[in-house]
Coordinates of C-alpha atoms in Angstrom, one line a residue:
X1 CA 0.0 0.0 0.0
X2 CA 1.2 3.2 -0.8
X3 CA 1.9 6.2 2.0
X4 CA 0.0 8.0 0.1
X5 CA -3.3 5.3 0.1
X6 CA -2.5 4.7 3.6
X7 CA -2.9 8.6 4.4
X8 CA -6.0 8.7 3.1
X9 CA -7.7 5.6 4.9
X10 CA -6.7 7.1 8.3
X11 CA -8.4 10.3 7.1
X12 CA -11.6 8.2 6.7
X13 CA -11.3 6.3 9.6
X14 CA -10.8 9.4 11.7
X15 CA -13.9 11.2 10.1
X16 CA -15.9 7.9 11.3
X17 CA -14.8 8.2 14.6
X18 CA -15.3 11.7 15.0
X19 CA -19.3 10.7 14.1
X20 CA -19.5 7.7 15.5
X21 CA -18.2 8.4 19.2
X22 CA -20.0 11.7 20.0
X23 CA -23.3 9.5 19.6
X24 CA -22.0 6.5 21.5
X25 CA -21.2 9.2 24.1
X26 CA -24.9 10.6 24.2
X27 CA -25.9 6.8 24.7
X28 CA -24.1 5.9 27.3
X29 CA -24.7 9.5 29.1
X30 CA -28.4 8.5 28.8
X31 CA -28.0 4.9 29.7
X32 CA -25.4 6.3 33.1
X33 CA -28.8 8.5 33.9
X34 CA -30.6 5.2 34.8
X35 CA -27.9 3.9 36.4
X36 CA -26.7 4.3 40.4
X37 CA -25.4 8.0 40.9
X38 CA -22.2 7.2 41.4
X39 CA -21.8 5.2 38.9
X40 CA -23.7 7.6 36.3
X41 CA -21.3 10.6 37.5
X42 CA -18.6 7.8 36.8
X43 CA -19.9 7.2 33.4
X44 CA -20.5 10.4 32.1
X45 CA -17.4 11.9 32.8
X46 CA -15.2 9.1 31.1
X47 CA -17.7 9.5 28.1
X48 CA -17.2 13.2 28.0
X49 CA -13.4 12.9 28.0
X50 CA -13.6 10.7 25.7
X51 CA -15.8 12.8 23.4
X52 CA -13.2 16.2 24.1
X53 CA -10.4 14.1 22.4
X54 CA -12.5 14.4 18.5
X55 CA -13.8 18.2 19.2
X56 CA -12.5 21.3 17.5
X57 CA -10.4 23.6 19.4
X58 CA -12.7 26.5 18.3
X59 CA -16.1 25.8 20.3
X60 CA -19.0 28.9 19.9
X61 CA -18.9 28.2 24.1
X62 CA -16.6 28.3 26.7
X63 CA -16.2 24.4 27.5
X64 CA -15.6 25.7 31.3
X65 CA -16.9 28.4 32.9
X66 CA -15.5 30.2 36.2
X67 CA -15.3 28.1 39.1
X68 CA -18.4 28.5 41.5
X69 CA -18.5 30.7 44.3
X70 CA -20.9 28.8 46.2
X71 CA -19.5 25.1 46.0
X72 CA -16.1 25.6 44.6
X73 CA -15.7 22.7 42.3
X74 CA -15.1 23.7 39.0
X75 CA -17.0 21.6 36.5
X76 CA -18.0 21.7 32.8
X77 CA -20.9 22.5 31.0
X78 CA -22.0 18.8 30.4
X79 CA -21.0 17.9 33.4
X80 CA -23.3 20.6 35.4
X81 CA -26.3 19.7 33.0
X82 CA -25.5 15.9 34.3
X83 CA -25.3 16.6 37.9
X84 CA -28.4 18.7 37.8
X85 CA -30.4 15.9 36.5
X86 CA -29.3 13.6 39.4
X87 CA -30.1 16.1 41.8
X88 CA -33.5 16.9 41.0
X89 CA -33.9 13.5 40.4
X90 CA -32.8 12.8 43.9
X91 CA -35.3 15.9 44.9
X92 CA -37.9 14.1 43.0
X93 CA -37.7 10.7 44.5
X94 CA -38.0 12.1 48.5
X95 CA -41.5 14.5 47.2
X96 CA -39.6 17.9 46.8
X97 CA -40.8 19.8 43.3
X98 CA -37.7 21.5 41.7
X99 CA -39.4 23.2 38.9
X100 CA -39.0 26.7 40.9
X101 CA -35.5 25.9 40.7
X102 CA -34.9 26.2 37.1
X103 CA -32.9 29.5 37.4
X104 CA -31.0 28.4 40.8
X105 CA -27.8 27.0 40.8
X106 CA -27.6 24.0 42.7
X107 CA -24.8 21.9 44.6
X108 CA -23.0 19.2 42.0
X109 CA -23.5 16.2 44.4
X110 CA -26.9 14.9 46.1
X111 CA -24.6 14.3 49.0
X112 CA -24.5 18.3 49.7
X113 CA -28.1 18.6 48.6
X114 CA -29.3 15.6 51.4
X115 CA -27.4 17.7 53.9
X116 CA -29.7 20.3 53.3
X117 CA -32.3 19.0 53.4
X118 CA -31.3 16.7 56.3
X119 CA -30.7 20.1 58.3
X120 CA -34.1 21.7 57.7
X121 CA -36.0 18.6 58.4
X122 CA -34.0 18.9 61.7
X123 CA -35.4 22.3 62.3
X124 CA -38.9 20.8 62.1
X125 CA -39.6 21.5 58.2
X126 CA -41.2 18.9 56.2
X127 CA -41.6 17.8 52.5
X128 CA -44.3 20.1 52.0
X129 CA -43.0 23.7 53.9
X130 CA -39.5 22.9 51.6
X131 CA -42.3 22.4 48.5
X132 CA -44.2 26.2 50.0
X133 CA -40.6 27.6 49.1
X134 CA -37.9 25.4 47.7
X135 CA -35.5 28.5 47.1
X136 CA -34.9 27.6 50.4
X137 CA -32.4 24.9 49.0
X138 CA -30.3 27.1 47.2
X139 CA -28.8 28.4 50.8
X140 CA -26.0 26.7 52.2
X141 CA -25.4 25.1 55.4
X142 CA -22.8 26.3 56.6
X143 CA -22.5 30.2 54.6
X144 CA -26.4 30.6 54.7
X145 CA -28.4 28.7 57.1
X146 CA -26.3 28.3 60.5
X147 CA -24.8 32.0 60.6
X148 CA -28.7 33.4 60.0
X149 CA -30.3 30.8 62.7
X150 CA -27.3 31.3 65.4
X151 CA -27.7 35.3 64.9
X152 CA -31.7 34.8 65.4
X153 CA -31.1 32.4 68.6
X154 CA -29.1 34.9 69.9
X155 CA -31.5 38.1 69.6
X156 CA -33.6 36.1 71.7
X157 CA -35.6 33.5 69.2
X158 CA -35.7 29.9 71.2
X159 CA -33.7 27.1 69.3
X160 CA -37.1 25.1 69.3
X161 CA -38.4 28.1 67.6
X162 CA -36.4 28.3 64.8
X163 CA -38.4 26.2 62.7
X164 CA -41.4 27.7 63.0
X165 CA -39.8 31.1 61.9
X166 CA -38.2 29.7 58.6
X167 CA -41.4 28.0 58.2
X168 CA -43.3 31.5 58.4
X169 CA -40.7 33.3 56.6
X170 CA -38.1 31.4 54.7
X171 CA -36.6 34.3 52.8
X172 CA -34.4 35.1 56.1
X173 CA -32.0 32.3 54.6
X174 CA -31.4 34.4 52.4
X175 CA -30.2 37.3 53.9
X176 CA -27.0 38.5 55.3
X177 CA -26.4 39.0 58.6
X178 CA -24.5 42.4 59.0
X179 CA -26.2 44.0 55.8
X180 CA -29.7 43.2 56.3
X181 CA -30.8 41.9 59.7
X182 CA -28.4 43.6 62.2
X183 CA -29.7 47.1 60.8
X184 CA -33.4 46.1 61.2
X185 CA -32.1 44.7 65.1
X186 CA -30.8 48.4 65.8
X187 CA -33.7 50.0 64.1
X188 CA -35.9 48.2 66.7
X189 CA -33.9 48.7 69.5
X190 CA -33.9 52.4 68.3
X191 CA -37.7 53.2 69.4
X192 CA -37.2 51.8 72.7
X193 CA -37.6 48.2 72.0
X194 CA -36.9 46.4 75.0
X195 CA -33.9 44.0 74.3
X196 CA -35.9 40.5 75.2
X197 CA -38.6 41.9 73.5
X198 CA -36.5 41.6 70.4
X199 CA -37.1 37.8 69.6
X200 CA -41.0 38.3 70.1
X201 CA -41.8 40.9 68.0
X202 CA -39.9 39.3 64.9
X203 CA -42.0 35.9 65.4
X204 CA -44.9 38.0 65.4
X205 CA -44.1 39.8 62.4
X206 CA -41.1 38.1 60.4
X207 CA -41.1 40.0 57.6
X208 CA -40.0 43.1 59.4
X209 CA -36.3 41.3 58.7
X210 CA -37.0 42.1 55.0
X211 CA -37.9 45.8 55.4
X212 CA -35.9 48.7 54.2
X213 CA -35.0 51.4 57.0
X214 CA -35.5 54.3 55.5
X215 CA -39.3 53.0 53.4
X216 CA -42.3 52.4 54.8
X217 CA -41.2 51.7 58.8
X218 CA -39.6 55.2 59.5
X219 CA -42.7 57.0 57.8
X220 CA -45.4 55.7 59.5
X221 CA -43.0 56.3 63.5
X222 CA -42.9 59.8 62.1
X223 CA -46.7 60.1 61.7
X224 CA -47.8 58.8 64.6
X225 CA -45.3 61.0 66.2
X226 CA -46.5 64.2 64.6
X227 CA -50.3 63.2 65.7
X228 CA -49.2 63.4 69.4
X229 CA -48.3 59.7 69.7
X230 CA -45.3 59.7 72.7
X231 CA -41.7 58.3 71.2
X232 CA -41.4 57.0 73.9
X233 CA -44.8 54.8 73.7
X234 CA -43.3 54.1 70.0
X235 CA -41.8 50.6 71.6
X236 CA -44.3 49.7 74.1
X237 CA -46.7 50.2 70.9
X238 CA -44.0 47.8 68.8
X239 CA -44.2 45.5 70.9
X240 CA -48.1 44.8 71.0
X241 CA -49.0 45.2 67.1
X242 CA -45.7 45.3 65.0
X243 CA -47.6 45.2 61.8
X244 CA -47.7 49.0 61.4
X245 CA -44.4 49.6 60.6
X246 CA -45.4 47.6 57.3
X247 CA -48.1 49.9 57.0
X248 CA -48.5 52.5 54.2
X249 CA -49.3 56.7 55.5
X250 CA -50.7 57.3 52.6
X251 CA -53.6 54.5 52.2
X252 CA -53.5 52.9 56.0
X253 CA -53.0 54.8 58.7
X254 CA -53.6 58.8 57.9
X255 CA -57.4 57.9 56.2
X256 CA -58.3 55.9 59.6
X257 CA -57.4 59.0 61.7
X258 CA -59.0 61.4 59.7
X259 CA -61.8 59.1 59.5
X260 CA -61.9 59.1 63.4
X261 CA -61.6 62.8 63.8
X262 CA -64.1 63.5 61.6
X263 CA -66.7 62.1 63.7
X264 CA -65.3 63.7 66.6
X265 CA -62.4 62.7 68.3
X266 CA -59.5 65.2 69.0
X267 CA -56.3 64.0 67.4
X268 CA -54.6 64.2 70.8
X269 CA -57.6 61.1 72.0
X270 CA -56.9 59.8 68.9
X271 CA -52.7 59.4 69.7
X272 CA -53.7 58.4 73.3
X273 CA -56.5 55.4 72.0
X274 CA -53.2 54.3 69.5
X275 CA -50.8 54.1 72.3
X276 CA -52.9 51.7 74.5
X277 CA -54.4 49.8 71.7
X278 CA -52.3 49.7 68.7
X279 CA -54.0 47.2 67.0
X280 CA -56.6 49.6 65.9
X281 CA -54.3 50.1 63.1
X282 CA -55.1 46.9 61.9
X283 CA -59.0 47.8 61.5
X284 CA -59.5 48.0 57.5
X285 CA -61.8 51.6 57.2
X286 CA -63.6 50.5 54.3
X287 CA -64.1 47.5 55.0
X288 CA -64.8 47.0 59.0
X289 CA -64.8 50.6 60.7
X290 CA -67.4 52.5 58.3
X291 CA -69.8 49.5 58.3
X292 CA -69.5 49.4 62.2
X293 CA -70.2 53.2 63.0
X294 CA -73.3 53.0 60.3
X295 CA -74.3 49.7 62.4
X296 CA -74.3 52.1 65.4
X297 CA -76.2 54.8 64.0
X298 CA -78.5 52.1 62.5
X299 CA -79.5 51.2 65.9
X300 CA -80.1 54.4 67.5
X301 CA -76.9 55.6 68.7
X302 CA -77.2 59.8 67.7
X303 CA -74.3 60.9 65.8
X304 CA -72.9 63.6 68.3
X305 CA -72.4 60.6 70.7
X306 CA -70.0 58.1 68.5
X307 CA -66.9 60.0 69.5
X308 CA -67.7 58.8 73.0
X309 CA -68.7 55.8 72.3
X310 CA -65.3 54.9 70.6
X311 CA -63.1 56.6 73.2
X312 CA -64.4 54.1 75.8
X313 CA -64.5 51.1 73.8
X314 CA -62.0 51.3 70.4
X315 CA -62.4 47.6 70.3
X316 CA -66.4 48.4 69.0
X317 CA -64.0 49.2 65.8
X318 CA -63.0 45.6 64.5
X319 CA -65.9 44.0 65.8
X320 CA -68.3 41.8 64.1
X321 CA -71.0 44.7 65.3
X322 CA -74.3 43.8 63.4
X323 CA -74.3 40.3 64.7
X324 CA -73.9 41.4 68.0
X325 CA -76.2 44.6 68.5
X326 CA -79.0 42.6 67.0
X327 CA -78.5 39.7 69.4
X328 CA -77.6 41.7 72.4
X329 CA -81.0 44.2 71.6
X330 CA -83.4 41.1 71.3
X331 CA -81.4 39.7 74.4
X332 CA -82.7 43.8 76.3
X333 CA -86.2 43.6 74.3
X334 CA -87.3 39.7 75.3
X335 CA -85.1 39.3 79.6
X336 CA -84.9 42.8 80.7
X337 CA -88.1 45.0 79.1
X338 CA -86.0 47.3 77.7
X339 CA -86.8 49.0 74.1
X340 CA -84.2 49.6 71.1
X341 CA -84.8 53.2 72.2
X342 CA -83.5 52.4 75.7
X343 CA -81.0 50.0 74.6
X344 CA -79.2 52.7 71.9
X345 CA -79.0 55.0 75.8
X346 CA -77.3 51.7 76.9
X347 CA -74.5 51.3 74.4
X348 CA -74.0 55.0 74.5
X349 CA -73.1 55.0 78.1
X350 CA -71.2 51.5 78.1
X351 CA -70.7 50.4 74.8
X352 CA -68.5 47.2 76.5
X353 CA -72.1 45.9 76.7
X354 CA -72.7 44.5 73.0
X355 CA -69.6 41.9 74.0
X356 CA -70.8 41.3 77.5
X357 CA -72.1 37.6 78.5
X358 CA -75.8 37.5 78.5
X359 CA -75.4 35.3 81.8
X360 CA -73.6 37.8 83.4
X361 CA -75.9 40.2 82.5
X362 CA -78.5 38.2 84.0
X363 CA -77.3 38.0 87.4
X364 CA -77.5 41.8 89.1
X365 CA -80.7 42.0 87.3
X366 CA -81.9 38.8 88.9
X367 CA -80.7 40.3 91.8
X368 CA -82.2 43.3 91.7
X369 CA -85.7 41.5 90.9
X370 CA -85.1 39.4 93.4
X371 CA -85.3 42.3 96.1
X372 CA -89.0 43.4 94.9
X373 CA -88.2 45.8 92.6
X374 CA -90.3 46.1 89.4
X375 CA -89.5 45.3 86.2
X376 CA -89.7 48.2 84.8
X377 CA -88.0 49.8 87.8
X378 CA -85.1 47.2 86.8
X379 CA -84.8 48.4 82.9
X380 CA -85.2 51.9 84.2
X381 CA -81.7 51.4 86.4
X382 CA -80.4 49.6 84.0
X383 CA -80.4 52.4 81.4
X384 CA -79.5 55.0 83.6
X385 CA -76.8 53.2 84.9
X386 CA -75.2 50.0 82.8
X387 CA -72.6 49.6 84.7
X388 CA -74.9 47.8 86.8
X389 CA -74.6 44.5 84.8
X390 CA -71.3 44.5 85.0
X391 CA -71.0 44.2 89.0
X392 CA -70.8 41.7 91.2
X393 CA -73.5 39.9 92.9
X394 CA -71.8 39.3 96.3
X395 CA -70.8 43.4 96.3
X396 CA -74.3 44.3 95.2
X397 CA -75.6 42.3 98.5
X398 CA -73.3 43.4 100.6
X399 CA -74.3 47.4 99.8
X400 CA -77.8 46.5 99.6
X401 CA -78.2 45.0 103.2
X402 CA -75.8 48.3 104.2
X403 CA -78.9 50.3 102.6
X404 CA -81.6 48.6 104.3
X405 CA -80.4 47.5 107.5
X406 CA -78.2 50.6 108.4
X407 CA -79.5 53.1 106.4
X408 CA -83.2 52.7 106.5
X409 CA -84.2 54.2 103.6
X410 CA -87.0 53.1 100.7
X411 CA -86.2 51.2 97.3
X412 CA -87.3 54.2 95.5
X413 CA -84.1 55.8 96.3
X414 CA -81.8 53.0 94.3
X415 CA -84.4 53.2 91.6
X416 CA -83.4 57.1 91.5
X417 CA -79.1 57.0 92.0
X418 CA -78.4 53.2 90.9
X419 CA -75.0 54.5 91.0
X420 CA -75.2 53.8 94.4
X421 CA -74.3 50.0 94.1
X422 CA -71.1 50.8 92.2
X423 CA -69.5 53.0 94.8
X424 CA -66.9 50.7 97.3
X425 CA -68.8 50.0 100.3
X426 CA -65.8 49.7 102.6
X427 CA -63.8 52.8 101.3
X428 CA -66.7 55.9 100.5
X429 CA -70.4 54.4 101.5
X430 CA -69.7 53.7 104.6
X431 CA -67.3 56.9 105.8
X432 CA -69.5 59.1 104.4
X433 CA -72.3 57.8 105.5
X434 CA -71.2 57.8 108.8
X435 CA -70.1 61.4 108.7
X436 CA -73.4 62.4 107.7
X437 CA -74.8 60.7 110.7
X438 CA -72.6 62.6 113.1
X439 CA -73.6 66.1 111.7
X440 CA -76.5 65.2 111.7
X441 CA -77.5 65.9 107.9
X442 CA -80.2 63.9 106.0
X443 CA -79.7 64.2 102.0
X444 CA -79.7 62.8 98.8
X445 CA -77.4 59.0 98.2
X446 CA -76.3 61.5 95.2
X447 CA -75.4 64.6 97.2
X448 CA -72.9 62.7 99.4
X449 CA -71.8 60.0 97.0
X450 CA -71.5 61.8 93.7
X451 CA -68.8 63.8 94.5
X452 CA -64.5 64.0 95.0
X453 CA -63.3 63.7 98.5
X454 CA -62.4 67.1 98.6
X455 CA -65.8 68.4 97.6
X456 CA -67.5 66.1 99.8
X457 CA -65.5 67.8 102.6
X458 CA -66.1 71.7 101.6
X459 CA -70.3 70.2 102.0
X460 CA -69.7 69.0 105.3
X461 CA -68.9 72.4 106.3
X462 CA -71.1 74.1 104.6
X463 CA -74.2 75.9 106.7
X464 CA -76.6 74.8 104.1
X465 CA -76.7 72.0 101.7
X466 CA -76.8 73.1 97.7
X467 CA -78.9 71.0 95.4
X468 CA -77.8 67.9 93.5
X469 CA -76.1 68.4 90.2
X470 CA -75.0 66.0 87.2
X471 CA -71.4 64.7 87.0
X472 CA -69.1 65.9 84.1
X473 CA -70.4 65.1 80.4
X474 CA -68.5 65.2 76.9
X475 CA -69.4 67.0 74.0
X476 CA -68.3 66.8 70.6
X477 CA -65.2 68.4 70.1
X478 CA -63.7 67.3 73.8
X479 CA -64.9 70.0 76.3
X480 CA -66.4 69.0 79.6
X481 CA -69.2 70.6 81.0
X482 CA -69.1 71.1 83.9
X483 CA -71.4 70.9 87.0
X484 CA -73.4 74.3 87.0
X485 CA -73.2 75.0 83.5
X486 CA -69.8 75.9 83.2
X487 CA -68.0 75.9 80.1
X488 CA -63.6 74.9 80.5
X489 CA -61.6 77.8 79.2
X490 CA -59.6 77.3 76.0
X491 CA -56.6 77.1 77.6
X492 CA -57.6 73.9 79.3
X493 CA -58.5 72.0 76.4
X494 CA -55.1 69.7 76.5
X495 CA -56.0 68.8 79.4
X496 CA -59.2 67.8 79.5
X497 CA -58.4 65.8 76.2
X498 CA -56.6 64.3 79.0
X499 CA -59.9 63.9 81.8
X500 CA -61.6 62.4 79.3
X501 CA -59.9 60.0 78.0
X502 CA -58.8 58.5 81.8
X503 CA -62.4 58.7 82.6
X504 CA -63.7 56.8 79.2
X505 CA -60.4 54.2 78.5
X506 CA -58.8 53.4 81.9
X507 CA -62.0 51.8 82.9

């Protein structure tokens, strides 16, 4: 054979192997798919070696790409395609869905992928929280998931807690320790957080750890702040409902306090009802607080009185209201004789009533039956003073034998001052009443009970006993009138935005 015959069969031979092999090689790669892991990985990679010696030095790809950050083994772009499939096929086979991770990069062995998974089924997470966010797999162990947990444990989030906060909010993986979540820890501490209060506000609200400083949770502290909310009740407020830091000025929280001032409330009430209850926040306007104050009007409450109403009882807000005003009205129409008319009175004075027990209701006015008083003497106590199904039985029979007994005097006098029964027995009935004895004075139970310690004093030396007046009542726009018709001065407002609200909310 010639040399030059002999160069030209290795030329053919060559071409055929160049065709040939690159198919054996996707064979083989699809048979090593079926096969063990190990063994695949094995496989494969022989194959594609094999397959390198035949291609042209001129590839439109980079045959390697930069080793990863993440895992640090640098590998091909077969070879990634190759160990992907194993993995997800690994993923598959223990019920995880990896479609979500399409886009994510994932360890090259199922040995580092087990240990993840091994780690947050540790924590308490099963198949199906990893399925409600498998991103969560693209975090390592030991650069992503033990630096973020120990840094939570030790803010004051238990260990046997830990899992439930990844389960409620498994983007905190994610995040970086001194860029995102130490800034958010300051922040808190910043409006006079208490330190061990730390851990429980982020289970409460989790998401906080995503929030940026200088958005949404610094706008709404500077609201509140410029509506007369303390800073220093910032934290305390924090602490009991931190979901309005995540709350919008703009669409949340500035339309439900001009809503509430527009019916009446002075903004300072307003700041003072938001310190104690922050929740109210929470109340959506269109949805829950409109509906509820045209419930109230609906049944009778006048207009000029819904400012008091809500000072005493904010809760009336967020409360399923209908429901309970038309049970609580039927409950008044049908036990205690008492007509919407009278019942609208009721809930004006002590709106607390539409959530009160209708047992406990019951009782005083059993009670008060019970002694041989009317019916409609009952009803007519009851809506002049509602407080009166609120007491307790063994202190209403205690004051009533006081009455009787020591005091002497007819029923028709509770019927008139039913207040009577919520004054201590021990601490102003009694003393008084005894100091009345030793002068020798005769009056009204409202004269001598319905009045300060101080004022009951300037009557007992009086020479001459001055008729009975009414106790302090509010008016739209926060003024107290006062006994004998006097109006406060301007310059007193503040203050009796004040008197009000410890006489209506610290109840």
């Amino acid at each position: 054979m010639s040399p030059l015959s002999a160069s030209r069969r290795s030329v053919k031979i060559l071409s055929s192997l160049a065709i040939v092999v690159p198919k054996l090689a996707s064979i083989e790669t699809a048979q090593a798919l079926r096969a063990p892991h190990h063994s695949a990985l094995r496989r494969c990679a022989g194959l594609l070696r094999s397959s390198r010696l035949f291609s042209t030095p001129s590839s439109k790809y980079p045959e390697y790409e930069m080793p990863s950050v993440t895992w640090g083994v640098v590998q091909g772009r077969r070879e990634k395609l190759v160990s992907r499939v194993i993995v997800c096929d690994y993923l598959k086979g223990i019920g995880i869905i990896p479609d979500e991770l399409e886009n994510l990069e994932l360890p090259s062995t199922v040995e580092v992928m087990r240990e993840r998974v091994e780690f947050l089924q540790k924590l308490g997470l099963t198949v199906d929280d990893i399925n409600e966010y498998p991103l969560m797999l693209g975090c390592s162990v030991r650069k992503n998931m033990i630096p973020v947990l120990g840094y939570l444990e030790k803010i004051g989030i238990q260990r046997p807690r830990l899992g439930e906060f990844v389960k409620n909010y498994p983007q905190v993986l994610h995040a970086s320790v001194v860029v995102e979540l130490a800034p958010v820890v300051k922040f808190l501490r910043g409006l006079d957080v208490e330190k061990q209060d730390i851990g429980y506000v982020l289970q409460k609200y989790p998401e906080l750890l995503g929030f940026k400083l200088e958005g949404t949770m610094s706008t709404s502290v500077a609201y509140l702040v410029t509506i007369g909310v303390c800073p220093r009740d910032i934290g305390p407020m924090v602490t009991q409902y931190p979901y309005f830091l995540g709350m919008r000025v703009g669409t949340v929280i500035k339309p439900l306090v001009d809503y509430l001032v527009s019916l009446g409330l002075p903004k300072k009430i307003v700041a003072r009802m938001l310190e104690k209850r922050a929740y109210i926040l929470g109340y959506d306007l269109e949805e829950t607080v409109k509906p509820n104050i045209d419930c109230l009007i609906s049944f009778g409450v006048r207009r000029e009185s819904l400012a008091s109403v809500i000072a005493q009882y904010p809760q009336i807000l967020g409360l399923p209201l209908k429901a309970k005003l038309s049970s609580q009205q039927y409950f008044f129409t049908l036990k205690l004789k008492i007509d919407p008319e009278g019942f609208a009175e009721v809930v004006e004075k002590m709106p607390q009533i539409v959530g009160l027990n209708q047992n406990v209701i019951m009782k005083p006015a059993e009670f008060l039956l019970g002694r041989g008083i009317p019916s409609e003497d009952v009803a007519k106590m009851i809506v002049k003073c509602p407080q009166l199904v609120a007491l307790r039985v063994e202190l209403m029979k205690n004051s009533y034998y006081f009455f009787k007994s020591d005091m002497g005097r007819p029923l028709k006098e509770l019927v008139e001052f039913p207040e009577y029964f919520t004054y201590s027995l021990e601490s102003r009935i009694k003393p008084r009443y005894q100091r009345l004895q030793s002068k020798g004075i005769r009056s009204s139970l409202n004269w001598f009970l319905n009045c300060s310690d101080h004022r009951f004093e300037e009557r007992m030396q009086a020479q001459y006993i001055e008729r009975d007046f009414e106790g302090p009542s509010f008016y739209i726009g926060g003024k107290l009138e006062l006994p004998g018709g006097q109006i406060v001065s301007d310059e007193e407002v503040e203050s009796d935005d004040e008197v009000l609200y410890r006489r209506t909310v610290s109840l």
